């Protein structure tokens, strides 16, 4: 195997209605908008440790999903630390009339609690409890860094590049 000890970096989803998807991911998953790029019609959303965990790319004008309830992506999963979080999500999804695909349930194979539902474009979102993910995570250390919005510059860059506003993807990749 060529790739080992890897973690998921981010997900970029094609969306039919950028504003509607922004509201969904903010209100249902608790993500915050970290940046927008009007030129490319993208919105970047984050839990706060990375520049973005999920990015939303508006479909070209006039294009739309096929409406089958199954986007091009089968599903993506977001881990939470406690089973109770899964059980609290269920009534909120029902109140908002968000289509639930499965759960809440305890998965036999993995042994973790899970719920799956559809976003506005039919992409399946799974939220699952995986306490082990948090046990070995460096969340406290990462939270102590106290980054400010727009402070997403790689520590390996020269001070001159940092002052000039370069991020690790090049100048102006994530602009408002």
C-alpha positions as semicolon CSV with decimal commas, in nm:
position;residue;x (nm);y (nm);z (nm)
1;X;0,000;0,000;0,000
2;X;0,144;0,337;-0,101
3;X;-0,067;0,559;0,124
4;X;-0,043;0,493;0,497
5;X;-0,116;0,690;0,812
6;X;-0,331;0,930;0,617
7;X;-0,630;1,137;0,722
8;X;-0,905;1,284;0,510
9;X;-0,810;1,637;0,408
10;X;-1,138;1,781;0,284
11;X;-1,438;1,716;0,063
12;X;-1,556;1,934;-0,226
13;X;-1,920;1,891;-0,325
14;X;-2,093;2,012;-0,641
15;X;-2,412;2,190;-0,534
16;X;-2,708;2,325;-0,728
17;X;-2,788;2,610;-0,487
18;X;-2,483;2,751;-0,309
19;X;-2,676;2,961;-0,054
20;X;-2,912;2,676;0,035
21;X;-2,619;2,438;0,083
22;X;-2,430;2,695;0,293
23;X;-2,730;2,722;0,527
24;X;-2,765;2,343;0,544
25;X;-2,401;2,274;0,634
26;X;-2,390;2,558;0,885
27;X;-2,717;2,477;1,062
28;X;-2,710;2,095;1,048
29;X;-2,338;2,016;1,080
30;X;-2,225;2,328;1,266
31;X;-1,962;2,431;1,012
32;X;-1,858;2,795;0,979
33;X;-1,780;2,975;0,653
34;X;-1,405;3,032;0,641
35;X;-1,389;3,189;0,294
36;X;-1,569;3,245;-0,033
37;X;-1,433;3,274;-0,383
38;X;-1,688;3,458;-0,595
39;X;-1,485;3,411;-0,912
40;X;-1,498;3,029;-0,889
41;X;-1,836;3,029;-0,706
42;X;-1,704;2,831;-0,410
43;X;-1,768;2,847;-0,037
44;X;-1,525;2,697;0,214
45;X;-1,658;2,566;0,547
46;X;-1,458;2,466;0,853
47;X;-1,486;2,325;1,204
48;X;-1,206;2,567;1,294
49;X;-0,888;2,360;1,285
50;X;-0,833;2,370;0,909
51;X;-0,901;2,632;0,645
52;X;-1,181;2,408;0,518
53;X;-1,320;2,065;0,588
54;X;-1,592;2,088;0,324
55;X;-1,599;2,311;0,018
56;X;-1,910;2,375;-0,188
57;X;-1,868;2,429;-0,562
58;X;-2,169;2,577;-0,742
59;X;-2,269;2,380;-1,049
60;X;-2,240;2,574;-1,375
61;X;-2,544;2,795;-1,434
62;X;-2,831;2,591;-1,573
63;X;-2,680;2,255;-1,469
64;X;-2,853;2,044;-1,206
65;X;-2,828;1,711;-1,028
66;X;-3,038;1,426;-1,163
67;X;-3,271;1,440;-0,860
68;X;-3,252;1,066;-0,791
69;X;-3,157;1,122;-0,426
70;X;-2,815;0,977;-0,493
71;X;-2,543;1,226;-0,583
72;X;-2,219;1,121;-0,751
73;X;-2,076;1,062;-0,404
74;X;-2,200;0,756;-0,211
75;X;-2,148;0,920;0,129
76;X;-1,902;1,092;0,357
77;X;-1,874;1,051;0,731
78;X;-1,810;1,297;1,012
79;X;-1,703;1,149;1,345
80;X;-1,837;1,273;1,677
81;X;-1,706;1,180;2,019
82;X;-2,020;1,051;2,197
83;X;-2,322;0,834;2,106
84;X;-2,557;1,087;2,266
85;X;-2,475;1,335;1,989
86;X;-2,613;1,090;1,731
87;X;-2,936;1,053;1,927
88;X;-2,976;1,431;1,961
89;X;-2,934;1,483;1,585
90;X;-3,231;1,261;1,496
91;X;-3,515;1,485;1,628
92;X;-3,351;1,793;1,474
93;X;-3,342;1,624;1,132
94;X;-3,708;1,519;1,167
95;X;-3,815;1,874;1,263
96;X;-3,640;2,016;0,958
97;X;-3,784;1,744;0,733
98;X;-3,436;1,638;0,624
99;X;-3,456;1,293;0,456
100;X;-3,308;1,026;0,684
101;X;-3,148;0,732;0,501
102;X;-3,071;0,514;0,806
103;X;-3,043;0,526;1,182
104;X;-2,987;0,619;1,440
105;X;-2,848;0,269;1,475
106;X;-2,552;0,077;1,611
107;X;-2,361;-0,071;1,319
108;X;-2,280;-0,440;1,365
109;X;-1,961;-0,430;1,158
110;X;-1,797;-0,126;1,318
111;X;-1,980;-0,128;1,651
112;X;-2,035;0,248;1,641
113;X;-2,356;0,450;1,654
114;X;-2,451;0,615;1,326
115;X;-2,715;0,816;1,140
116;X;-2,725;0,896;0,767
117;X;-2,927;1,165;0,589
118;X;-2,934;1,358;0,262
119;X;-2,810;1,710;0,198
120;X;-3,004;1,943;-0,038
121;X;-2,828;1,788;-0,342
122;X;-2,891;1,425;-0,246
123;X;-2,542;1,358;-0,110
124;X;-2,552;1,111;0,177
125;X;-2,401;1,246;0,500
126;X;-2,317;1,003;0,781
127;X;-2,248;1,110;1,137
128;X;-2,093;0,833;1,347
129;X;-1,947;0,801;1,692
130;X;-1,580;0,706;1,698
131;X;-1,442;0,793;2,041
132;X;-1,104;0,640;1,952
133;X;-1,055;0,909;1,687
134;X;-1,069;1,171;1,962
135;X;-0,862;0,978;2,215
136;X;-0,545;1,009;2,007
137;X;-0,623;1,339;1,843
138;X;-0,426;1,653;1,919
139;X;-0,738;1,870;1,945
140;X;-0,633;2,048;2,265
141;X;-0,296;2,142;2,121
142;X;-0,455;2,251;1,793
143;X;-0,719;2,456;1,976
144;X;-0,443;2,634;2,167
145;X;-0,300;2,783;1,848
146;X;-0,573;3,050;1,840
147;X;-0,573;3,114;1,466
148;X;-0,747;3,419;1,331
149;X;-0,968;3,415;1,019
150;X;-0,746;3,428;0,714
151;X;-0,445;3,295;0,909
152;X;-0,406;2,975;0,707
153;X;-0,048;3,009;0,593
154;X;0,182;2,710;0,597
155;X;0,446;2,733;0,872
156;X;0,711;2,624;0,619
157;X;0,679;2,940;0,412
158;X;0,926;3,220;0,433
159;X;0,826;3,528;0,637
160;X;0,833;3,733;0,313
161;X;0,573;3,508;0,150
162;X;0,361;3,516;0,465
163;X;0,369;3,896;0,470
164;X;0,279;3,903;0,099
165;X;-0,039;3,705;0,167
166;X;0,054;3,370;0,013
167;X;-0,112;3,059;0,146
168;X;0,018;2,712;0,070
169;X;-0,191;2,697;-0,248
170;X;-0,068;3,026;-0,384
171;X;-0,174;3,386;-0,354
172;X;-0,545;3,454;-0,353
173;X;-0,671;3,096;-0,377
174;X;-0,931;3,157;-0,107
175;X;-1,048;3,513;-0,143
176;X;-1,370;3,688;-0,050
